[in-house]
Coordinates of C-alpha atoms in Angstrom, one line a residue:
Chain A
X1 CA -7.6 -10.4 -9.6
X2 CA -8.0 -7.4 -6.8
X3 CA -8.2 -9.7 -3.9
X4 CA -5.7 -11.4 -1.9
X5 CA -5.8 -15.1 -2.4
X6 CA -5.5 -15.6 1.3
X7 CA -7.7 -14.8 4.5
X8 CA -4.1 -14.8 6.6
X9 CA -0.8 -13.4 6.1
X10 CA 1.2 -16.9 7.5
X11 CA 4.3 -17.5 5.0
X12 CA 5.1 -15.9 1.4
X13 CA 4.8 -19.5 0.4
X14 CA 1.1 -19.0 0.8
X15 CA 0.9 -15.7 -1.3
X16 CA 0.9 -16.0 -5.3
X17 CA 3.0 -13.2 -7.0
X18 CA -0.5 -11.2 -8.2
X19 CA -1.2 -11.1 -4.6
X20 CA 2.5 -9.4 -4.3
X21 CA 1.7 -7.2 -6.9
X22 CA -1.5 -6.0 -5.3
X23 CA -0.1 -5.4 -1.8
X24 CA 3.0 -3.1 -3.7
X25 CA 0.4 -1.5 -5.7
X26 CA -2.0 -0.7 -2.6
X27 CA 1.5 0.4 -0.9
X28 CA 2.5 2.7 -2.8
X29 CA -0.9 4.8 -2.3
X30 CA -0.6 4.3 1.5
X31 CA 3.0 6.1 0.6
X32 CA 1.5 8.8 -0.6
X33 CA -1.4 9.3 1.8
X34 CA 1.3 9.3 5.0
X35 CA 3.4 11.4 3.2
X36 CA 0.4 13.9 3.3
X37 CA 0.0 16.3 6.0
X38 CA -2.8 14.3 7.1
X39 CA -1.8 11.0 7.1
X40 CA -5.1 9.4 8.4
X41 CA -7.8 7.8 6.2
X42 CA -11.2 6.5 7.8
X43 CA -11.1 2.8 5.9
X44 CA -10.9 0.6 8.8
X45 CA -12.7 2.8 11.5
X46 CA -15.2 -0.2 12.5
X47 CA -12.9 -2.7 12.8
X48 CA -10.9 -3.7 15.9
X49 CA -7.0 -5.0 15.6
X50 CA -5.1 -6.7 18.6
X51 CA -1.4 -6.7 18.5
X52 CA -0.1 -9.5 20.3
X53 CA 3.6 -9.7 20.8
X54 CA 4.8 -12.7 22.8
X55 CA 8.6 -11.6 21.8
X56 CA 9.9 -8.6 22.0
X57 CA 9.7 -6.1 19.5
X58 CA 10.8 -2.1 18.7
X59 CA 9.9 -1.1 15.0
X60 CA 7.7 -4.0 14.2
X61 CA 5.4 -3.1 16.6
X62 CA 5.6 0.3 16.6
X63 CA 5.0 -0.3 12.2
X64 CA 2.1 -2.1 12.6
X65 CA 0.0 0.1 15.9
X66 CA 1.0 3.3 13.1
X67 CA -0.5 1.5 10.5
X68 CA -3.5 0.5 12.3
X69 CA -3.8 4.1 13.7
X70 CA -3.9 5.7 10.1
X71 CA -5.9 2.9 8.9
X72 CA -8.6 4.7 11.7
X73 CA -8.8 1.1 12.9
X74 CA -8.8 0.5 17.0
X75 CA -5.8 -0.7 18.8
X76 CA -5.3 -3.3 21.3
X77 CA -1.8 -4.0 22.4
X78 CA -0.9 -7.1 24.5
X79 CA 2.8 -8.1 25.6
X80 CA 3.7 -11.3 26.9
X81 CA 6.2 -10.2 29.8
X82 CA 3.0 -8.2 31.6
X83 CA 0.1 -10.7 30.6
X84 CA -1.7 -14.0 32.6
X85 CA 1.1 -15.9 30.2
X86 CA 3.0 -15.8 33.0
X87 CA 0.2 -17.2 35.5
X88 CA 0.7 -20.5 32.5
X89 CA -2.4 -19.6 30.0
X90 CA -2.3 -21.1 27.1
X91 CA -1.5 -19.8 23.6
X92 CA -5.2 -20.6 22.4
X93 CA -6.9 -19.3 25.9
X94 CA -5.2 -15.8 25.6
X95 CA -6.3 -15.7 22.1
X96 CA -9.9 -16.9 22.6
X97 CA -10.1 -14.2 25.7
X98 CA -9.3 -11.2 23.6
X99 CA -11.4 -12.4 20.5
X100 CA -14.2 -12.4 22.5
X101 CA -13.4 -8.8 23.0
X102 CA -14.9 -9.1 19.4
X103 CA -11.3 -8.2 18.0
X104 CA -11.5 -8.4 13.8
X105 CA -7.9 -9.2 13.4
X106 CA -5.3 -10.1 14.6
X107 CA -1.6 -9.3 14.9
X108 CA 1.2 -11.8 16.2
X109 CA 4.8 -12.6 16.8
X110 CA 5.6 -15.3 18.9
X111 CA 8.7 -17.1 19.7
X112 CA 7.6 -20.7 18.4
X113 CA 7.9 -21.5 14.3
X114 CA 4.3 -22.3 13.8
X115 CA 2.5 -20.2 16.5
X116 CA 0.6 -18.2 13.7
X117 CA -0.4 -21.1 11.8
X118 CA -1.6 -22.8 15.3
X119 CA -4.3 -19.6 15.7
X120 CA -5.3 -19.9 12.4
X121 CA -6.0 -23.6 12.9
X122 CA -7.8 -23.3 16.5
X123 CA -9.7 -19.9 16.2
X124 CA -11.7 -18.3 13.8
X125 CA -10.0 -15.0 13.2
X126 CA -8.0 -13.7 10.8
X127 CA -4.3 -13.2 11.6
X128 CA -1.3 -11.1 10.2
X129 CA 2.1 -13.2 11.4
X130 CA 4.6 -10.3 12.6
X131 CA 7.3 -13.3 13.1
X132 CA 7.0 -16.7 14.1
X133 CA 10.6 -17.6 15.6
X134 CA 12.8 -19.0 13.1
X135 CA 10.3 -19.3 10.7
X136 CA 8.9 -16.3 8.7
X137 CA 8.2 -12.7 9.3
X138 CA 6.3 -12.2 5.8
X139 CA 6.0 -8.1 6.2
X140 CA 9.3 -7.6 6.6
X141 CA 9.9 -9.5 3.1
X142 CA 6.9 -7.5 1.4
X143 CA 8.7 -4.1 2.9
X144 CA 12.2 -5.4 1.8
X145 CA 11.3 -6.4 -1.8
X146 CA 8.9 -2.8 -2.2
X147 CA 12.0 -1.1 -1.0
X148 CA 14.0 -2.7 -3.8
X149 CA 11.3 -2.7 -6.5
X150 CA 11.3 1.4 -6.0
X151 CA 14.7 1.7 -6.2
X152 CA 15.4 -0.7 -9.4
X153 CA 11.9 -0.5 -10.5
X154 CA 11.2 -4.3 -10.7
X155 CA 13.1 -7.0 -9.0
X156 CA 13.2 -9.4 -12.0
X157 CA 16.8 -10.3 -12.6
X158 CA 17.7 -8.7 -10.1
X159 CA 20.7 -10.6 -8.0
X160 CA 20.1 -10.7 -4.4
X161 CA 22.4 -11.7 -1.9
X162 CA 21.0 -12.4 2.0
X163 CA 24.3 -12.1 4.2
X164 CA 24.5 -13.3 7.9
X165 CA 22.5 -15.4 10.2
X166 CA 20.6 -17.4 7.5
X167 CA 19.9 -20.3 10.1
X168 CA 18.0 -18.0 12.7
X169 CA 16.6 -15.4 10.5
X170 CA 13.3 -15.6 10.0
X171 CA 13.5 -12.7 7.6
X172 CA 16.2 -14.6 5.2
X173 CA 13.0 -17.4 4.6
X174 CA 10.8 -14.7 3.8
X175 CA 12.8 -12.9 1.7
X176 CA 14.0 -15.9 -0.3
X177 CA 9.7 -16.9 -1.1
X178 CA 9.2 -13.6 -1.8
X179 CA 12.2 -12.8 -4.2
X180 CA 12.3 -15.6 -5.8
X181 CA 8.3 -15.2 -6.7
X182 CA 9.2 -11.9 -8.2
X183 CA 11.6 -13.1 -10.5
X184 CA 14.9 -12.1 -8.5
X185 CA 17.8 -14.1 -8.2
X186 CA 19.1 -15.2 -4.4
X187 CA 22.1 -16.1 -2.7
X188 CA 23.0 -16.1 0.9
X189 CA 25.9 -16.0 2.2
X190 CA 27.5 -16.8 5.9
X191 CA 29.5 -18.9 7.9
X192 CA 28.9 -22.9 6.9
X193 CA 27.5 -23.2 10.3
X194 CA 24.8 -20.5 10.2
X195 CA 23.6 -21.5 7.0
X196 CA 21.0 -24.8 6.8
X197 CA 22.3 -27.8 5.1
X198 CA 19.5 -28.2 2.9
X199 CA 19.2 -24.3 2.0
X200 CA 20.0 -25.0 -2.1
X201 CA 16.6 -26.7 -2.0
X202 CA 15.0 -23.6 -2.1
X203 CA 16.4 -22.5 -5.4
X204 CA 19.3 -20.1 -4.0
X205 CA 23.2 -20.0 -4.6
X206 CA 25.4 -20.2 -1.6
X207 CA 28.2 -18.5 -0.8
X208 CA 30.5 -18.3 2.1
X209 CA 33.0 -15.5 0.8
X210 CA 32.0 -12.3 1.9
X211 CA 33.9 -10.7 -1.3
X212 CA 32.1 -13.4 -3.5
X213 CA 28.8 -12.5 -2.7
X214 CA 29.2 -8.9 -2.9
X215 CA 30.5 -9.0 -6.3
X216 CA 28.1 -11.0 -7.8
X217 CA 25.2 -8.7 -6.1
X218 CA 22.9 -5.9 -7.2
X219 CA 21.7 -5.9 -3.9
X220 CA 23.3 -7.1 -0.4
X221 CA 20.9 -7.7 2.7
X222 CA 22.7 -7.8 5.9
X223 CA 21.3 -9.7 8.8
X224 CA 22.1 -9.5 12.2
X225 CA 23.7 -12.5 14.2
X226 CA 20.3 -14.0 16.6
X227 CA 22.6 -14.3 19.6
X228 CA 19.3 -14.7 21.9
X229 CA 18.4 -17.9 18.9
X230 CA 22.0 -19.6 19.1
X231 CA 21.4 -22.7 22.0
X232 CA 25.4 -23.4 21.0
X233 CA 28.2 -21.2 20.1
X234 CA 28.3 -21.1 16.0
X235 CA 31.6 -19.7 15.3
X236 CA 34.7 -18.5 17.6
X237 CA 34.0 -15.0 18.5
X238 CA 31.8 -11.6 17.5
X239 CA 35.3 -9.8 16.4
X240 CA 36.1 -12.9 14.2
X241 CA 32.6 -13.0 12.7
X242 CA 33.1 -9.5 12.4
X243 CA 36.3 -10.3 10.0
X244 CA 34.9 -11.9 7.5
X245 CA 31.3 -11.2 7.9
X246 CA 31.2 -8.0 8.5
X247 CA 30.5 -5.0 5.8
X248 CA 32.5 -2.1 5.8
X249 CA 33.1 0.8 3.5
X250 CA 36.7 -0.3 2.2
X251 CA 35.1 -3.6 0.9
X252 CA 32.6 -1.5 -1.0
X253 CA 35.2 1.0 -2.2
X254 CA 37.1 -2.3 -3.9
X255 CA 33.8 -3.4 -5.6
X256 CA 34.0 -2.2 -9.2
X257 CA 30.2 -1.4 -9.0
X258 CA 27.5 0.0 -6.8
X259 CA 25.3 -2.0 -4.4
X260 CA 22.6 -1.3 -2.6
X261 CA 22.6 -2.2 1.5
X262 CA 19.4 -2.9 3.3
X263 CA 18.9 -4.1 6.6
X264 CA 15.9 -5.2 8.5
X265 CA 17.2 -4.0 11.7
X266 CA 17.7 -3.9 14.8
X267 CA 21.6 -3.1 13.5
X268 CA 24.3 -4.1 15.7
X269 CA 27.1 -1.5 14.7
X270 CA 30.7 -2.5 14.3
X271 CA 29.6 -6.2 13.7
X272 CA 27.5 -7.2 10.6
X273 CA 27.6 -4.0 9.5
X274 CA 29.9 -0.7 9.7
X275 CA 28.0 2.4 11.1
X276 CA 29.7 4.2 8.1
X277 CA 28.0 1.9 5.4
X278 CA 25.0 2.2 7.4
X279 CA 24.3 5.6 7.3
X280 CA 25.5 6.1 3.5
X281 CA 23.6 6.6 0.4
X282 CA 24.2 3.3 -0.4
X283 CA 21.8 2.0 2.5
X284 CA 18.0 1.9 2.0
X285 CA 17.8 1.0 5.9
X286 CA 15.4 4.2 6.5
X287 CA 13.6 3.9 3.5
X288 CA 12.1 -0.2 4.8
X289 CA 10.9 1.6 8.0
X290 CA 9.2 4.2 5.9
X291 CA 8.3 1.1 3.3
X292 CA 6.9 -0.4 6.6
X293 CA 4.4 1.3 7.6
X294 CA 2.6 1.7 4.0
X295 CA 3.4 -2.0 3.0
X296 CA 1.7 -2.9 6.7
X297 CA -1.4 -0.6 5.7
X298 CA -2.0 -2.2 2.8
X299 CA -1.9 -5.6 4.0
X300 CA -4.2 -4.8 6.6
X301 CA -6.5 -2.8 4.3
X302 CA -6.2 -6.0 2.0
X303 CA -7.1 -8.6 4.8
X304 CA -9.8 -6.4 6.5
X305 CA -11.6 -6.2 3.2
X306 CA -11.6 -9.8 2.9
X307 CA -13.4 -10.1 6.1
X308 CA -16.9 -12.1 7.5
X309 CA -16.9 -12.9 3.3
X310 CA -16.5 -16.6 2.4
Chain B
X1 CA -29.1 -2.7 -22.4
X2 CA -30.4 -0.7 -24.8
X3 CA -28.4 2.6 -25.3
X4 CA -29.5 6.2 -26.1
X5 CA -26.8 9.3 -27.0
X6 CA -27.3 11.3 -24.4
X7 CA -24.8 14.1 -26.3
X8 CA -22.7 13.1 -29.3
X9 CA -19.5 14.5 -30.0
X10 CA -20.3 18.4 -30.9
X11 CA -22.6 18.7 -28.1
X12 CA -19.8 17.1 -25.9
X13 CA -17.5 20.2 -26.9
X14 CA -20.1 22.7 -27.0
X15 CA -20.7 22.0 -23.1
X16 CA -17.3 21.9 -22.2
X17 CA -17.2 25.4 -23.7
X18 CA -19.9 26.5 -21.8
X19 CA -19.0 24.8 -18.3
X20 CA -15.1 27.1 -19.0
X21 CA -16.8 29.8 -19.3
X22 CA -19.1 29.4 -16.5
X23 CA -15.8 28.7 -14.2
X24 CA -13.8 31.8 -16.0
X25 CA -16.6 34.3 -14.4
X26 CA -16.0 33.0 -11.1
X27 CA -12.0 32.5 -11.4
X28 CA -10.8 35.2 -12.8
X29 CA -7.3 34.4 -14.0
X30 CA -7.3 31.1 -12.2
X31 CA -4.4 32.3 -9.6
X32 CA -6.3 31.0 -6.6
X33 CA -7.8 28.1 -8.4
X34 CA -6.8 24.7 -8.6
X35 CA -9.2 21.7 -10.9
X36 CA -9.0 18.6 -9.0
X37 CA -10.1 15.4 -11.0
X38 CA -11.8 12.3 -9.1
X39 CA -10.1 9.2 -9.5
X40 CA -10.5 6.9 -12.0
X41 CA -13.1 8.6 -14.3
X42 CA -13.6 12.2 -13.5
X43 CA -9.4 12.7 -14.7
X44 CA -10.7 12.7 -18.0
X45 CA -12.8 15.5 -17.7
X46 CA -10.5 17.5 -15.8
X47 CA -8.0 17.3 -18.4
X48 CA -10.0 18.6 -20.7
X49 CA -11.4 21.5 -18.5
X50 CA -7.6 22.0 -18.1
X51 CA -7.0 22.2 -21.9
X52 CA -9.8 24.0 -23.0
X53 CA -9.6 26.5 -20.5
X54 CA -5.5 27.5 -21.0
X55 CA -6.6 27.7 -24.6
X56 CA -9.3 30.3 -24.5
X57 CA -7.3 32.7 -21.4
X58 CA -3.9 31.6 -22.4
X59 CA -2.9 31.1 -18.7
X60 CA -1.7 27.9 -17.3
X61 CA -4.1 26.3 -14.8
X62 CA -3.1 23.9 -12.0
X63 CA -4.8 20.5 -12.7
X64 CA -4.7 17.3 -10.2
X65 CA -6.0 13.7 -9.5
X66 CA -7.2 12.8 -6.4
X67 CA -8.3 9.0 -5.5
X68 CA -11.1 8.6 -2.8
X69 CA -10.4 4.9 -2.3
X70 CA -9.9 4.8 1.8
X71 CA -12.9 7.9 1.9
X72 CA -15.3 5.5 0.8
X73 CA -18.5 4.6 2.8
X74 CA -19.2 1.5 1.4
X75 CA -15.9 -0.7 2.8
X76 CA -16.6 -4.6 3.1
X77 CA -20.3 -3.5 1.9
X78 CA -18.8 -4.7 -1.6
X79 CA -17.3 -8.1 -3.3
X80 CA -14.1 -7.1 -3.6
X81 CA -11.8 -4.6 -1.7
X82 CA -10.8 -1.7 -4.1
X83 CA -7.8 -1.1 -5.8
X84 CA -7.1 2.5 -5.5
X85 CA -5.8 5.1 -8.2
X86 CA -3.0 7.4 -8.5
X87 CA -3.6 10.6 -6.6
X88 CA -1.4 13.6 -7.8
X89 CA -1.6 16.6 -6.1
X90 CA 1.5 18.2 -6.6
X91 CA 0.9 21.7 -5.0
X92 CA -1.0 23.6 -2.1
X93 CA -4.4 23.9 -1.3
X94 CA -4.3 25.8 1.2
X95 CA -6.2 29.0 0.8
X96 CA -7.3 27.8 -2.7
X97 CA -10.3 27.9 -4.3
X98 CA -10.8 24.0 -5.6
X99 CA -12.9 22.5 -8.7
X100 CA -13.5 19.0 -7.8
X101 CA -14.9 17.5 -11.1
X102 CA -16.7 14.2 -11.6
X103 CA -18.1 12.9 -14.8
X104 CA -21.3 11.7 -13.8
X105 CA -23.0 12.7 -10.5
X106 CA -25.2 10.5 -9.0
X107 CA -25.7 9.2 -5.3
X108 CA -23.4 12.2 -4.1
X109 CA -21.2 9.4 -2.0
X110 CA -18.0 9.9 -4.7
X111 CA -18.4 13.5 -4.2
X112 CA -18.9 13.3 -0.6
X113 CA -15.6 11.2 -0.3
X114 CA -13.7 13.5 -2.4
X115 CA -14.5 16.2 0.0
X116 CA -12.8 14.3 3.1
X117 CA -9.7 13.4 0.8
X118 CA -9.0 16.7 -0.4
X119 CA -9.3 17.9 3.3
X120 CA -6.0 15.9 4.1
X121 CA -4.1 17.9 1.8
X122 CA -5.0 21.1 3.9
X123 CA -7.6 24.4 4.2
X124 CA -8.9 25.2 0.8
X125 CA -10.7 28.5 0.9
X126 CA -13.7 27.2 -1.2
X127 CA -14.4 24.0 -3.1
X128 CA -16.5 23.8 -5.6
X129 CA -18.2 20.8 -7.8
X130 CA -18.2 20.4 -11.5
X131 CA -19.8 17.8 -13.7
X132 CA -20.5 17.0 -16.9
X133 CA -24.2 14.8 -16.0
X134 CA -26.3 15.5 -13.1
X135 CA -28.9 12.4 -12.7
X136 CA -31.4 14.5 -11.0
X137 CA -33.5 13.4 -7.9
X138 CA -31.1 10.4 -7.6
X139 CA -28.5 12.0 -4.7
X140 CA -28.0 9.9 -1.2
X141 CA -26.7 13.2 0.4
X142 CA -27.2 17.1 0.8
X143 CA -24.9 18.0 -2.1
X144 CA -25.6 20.3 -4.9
X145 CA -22.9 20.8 -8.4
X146 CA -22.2 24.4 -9.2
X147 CA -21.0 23.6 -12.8
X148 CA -23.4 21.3 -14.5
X149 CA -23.0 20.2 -18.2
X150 CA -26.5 17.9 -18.8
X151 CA -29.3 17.1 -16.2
X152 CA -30.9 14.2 -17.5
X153 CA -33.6 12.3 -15.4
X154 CA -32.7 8.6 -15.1
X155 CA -33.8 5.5 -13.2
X156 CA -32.3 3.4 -10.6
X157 CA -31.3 0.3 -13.3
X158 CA -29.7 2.8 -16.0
X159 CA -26.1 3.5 -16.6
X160 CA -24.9 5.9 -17.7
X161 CA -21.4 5.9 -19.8
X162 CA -18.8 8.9 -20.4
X163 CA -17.1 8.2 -23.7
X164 CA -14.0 10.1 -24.1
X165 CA -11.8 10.5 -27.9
X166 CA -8.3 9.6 -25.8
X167 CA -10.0 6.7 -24.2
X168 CA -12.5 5.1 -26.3
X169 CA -11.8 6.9 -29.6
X170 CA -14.8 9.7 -29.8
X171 CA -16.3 11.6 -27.3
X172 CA -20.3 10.9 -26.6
X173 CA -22.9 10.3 -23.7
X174 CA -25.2 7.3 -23.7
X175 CA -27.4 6.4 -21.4
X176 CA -28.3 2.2 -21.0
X177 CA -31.7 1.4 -20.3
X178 CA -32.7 -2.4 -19.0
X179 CA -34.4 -4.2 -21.8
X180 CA -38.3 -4.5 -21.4
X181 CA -38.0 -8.1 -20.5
X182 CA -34.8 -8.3 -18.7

């Protein structure tokens, strides 16, 4: 009941919703142990993490070496654009080479959907994805759907709409396992082009009014447009995206109720979102990077305890 | 398991009286004093330290919960990693005196962990240990109670059980013993 039912953190689609509940549960202690003013426990001091970012990353990264580091655990830090990748070694070789550094765990975001799940097929270590291209980026979901469970208390019934990029956005497949596990209701919401043609499958409303979605939401997650994704152009121009995409205060102020905004960063001002929403009480966008770093804890607390055990 | 009462309920509260008393000679008015419970059993306890001891000074005393989950020693040494407790310590330490109480003291590694957590909330002046069963010549490490309800000598194999009347519906001690022939 405790344990995860996983030795990896892959895809939500792996996790069961117990395992949910004890990562928010083991959270929300990690939240109050780095909101003391020692924010360091010993747990993981014999254990050895590597961080391996093939694409580039700000907060991720930056969550994951703090958890590690309160965690006690040692830190290896590897990015792609100063490693022998660029001499043309293999994903498996630079993973082998720092295992046998006798690394415990390890930590990964790679451009390619499927890059975790190929370690975890061709090595024997256990590995945390921290975003595999298009595919998933399971920790930011976890972090999202804590920062709405501890606002709303419980995210069953609760009406979810993911705005944006839903075709590049690894964190919109994420989020829609993980809410819809919990018991919340989904819909996302973008241009026709930027939103996969099979997307109902997955047991969510779509929308392609902006207006629409926000009406019929408790809670509105904006995503950013993955320029650095898009091999074609998707629609005419940022400023018309921007139109009908974008979220700005007088839209709220014409809702007849409340919503809460998150965001899973990085935010590009003035387009999917208005610095004025951004920064209003509305927004829980500080609150997931706090969320982060205790929901990233307690995964890694969770996985570490799991391992050399069948 | 056979089980033995170790104290029933009257002895239970006769104890407790004692072990207030004991701490009201070294506290004074409790100004400088906070009781810190250990997470998940030893709350119990300090509750009732709390309650017993605001009744007989009539002064309020500053109680809290603290979980030694991530202190532990014994992490991946056990089947399952452990879910920890709520830890609510909702004031200073600093410059305190603490009580850390436990119900039952045996190895010393609890205690021992509850000494790092407590650290991370800041410099207490003092810290002291109170609890209710000391199973003497048991202890893993160098560490000694100052408040002792019951020393009771036990073996390895027995278990011993804190029962409390908000829990479990009376308050009473017993002590399991293996069978002959298990």
């Amino acid at each position: 009941m405790n344990d995860l039912s996983v030795k990896h953190l892959i895809s939500i689609n792996d996790l069961e919703t117990n395992d949910l509940n004890t990562i928010f549960k083991t959270a929300e202690s990690f939240k109050e142990i780095i909101n003391r003013p020692i924010k360091k426990v010993p747990t993981l001091r014999d254990i050895t993490i590597a961080n391996l970012f093939f694409e580039n990353s700000t907060r991720t990264k930056l969550s994951f070496e703090l958890a590690e580091k309160r965690l006690s655990a040692d830190v290896i830090n590897f990015s792609a654009s100063s490693s022998s990748v660029k001499k043309g070694e293999t994903l498996i070789d630079t993973t082998n080479n720092i295992l046998s550094m006798k690394v415990d765990l390890v930590v990964m975001r790679h451009p390619h959907p499927g890059a975790a799940n190929h370690i975890v097929n061709n090595t024997n270590t256990s590995v945390i994805n921290a975003g595999d291209g298009t595919h998933e980026h399971p920790t930011q979901a976890i972090l999202d759907c804590f920062s709405i469970r501890e606002k709303f208390g419980e995210l069953k019934g609760l009406k979810v709409a993911i705005i944006g990029d839903i075709k590049h956005s690894r964190v919109a497949l994420s989020n829609i396992y993980a809410l819809k596990k919990l018991g919340a209701e989904v819909m996302v919401c973008g241009p026709t082009t930027l939103i996969p043609k099979y997307i109902h499958h997955l047991g969510v409303k779509v929308e392609h009014n902006l207006t629409n979605a926000l009406k019929w939401c408790d809670v509105a997650n904006m995503l950013r447009i993955q320029l650095e994704r898009q091999e074609i152009q998707y629609f005419p121009s940022i400023r018309e995206y921007t139109r009908q995409y974008g979220l700005n205060m007088q839209i709220i102020s014409e809702l007849s109720k409340e919503i809460t905004i998150l965001h899973p960063g990085p935010i590009n001002r003035g387009v999917e979102i208005t610095s004025e929403v951004a920064d209003s009480s509305r927004s829980l966008i500080l609150d997931q990077v706090e969320n982060g770093v205790a929901v990233r804890m307690a995964i890694i607390y969770l996985l570490a305890g799991r391992l050399n055990r069948a | 398991m056979n089980s033995t009462e170790i104290l029933n309920s009257l002895q239970v509260s006769l104890t407790l009286r004692r072990l207030c008393f004991q701490l009201i000679e070294n506290h004074d008015d409790f100004t400088d004093t906070v009781i810190v419970g250990l997470q998940p059993n030893g709350i119990y306890l300090a509750n009732r330290i709390k309650k017993e001891l605001e009744l007989i000074t009539n002064q309020s005393v500053v109680t809290g919960a603290l979980d030694i989950t991530f202190f532990r020693d014994d992490f991946r040494r056990k089947e399952k990693p452990l879910i920890p407790s709520v830890t609510n310590i909702d004031f200073t330490i600093e410059n305190k005196v603490v009580v850390l109480v436990d119900d039952v003291f045996f190895t010393g590694r609890t205690i021992r962990s509850g000494l790092d957590a407590i650290m991370t909330f800041g410099r207490p002046k003092s810290v002291e240990f109170l609890t209710l069963i000391e199973r003497r010549f048991t202890q893993h490490l160098p560490i000694r109670a100052d408040y002792i309800g019951q020393s009771i000598d036990t073996i390895n194999e027995e278990r011993v059980s804190v029962q409390w009347k908000e829990v479990h519906g009376k308050d009473q001690i017993l002590l399991y013993s293996p069978n002959e022939n298990e």
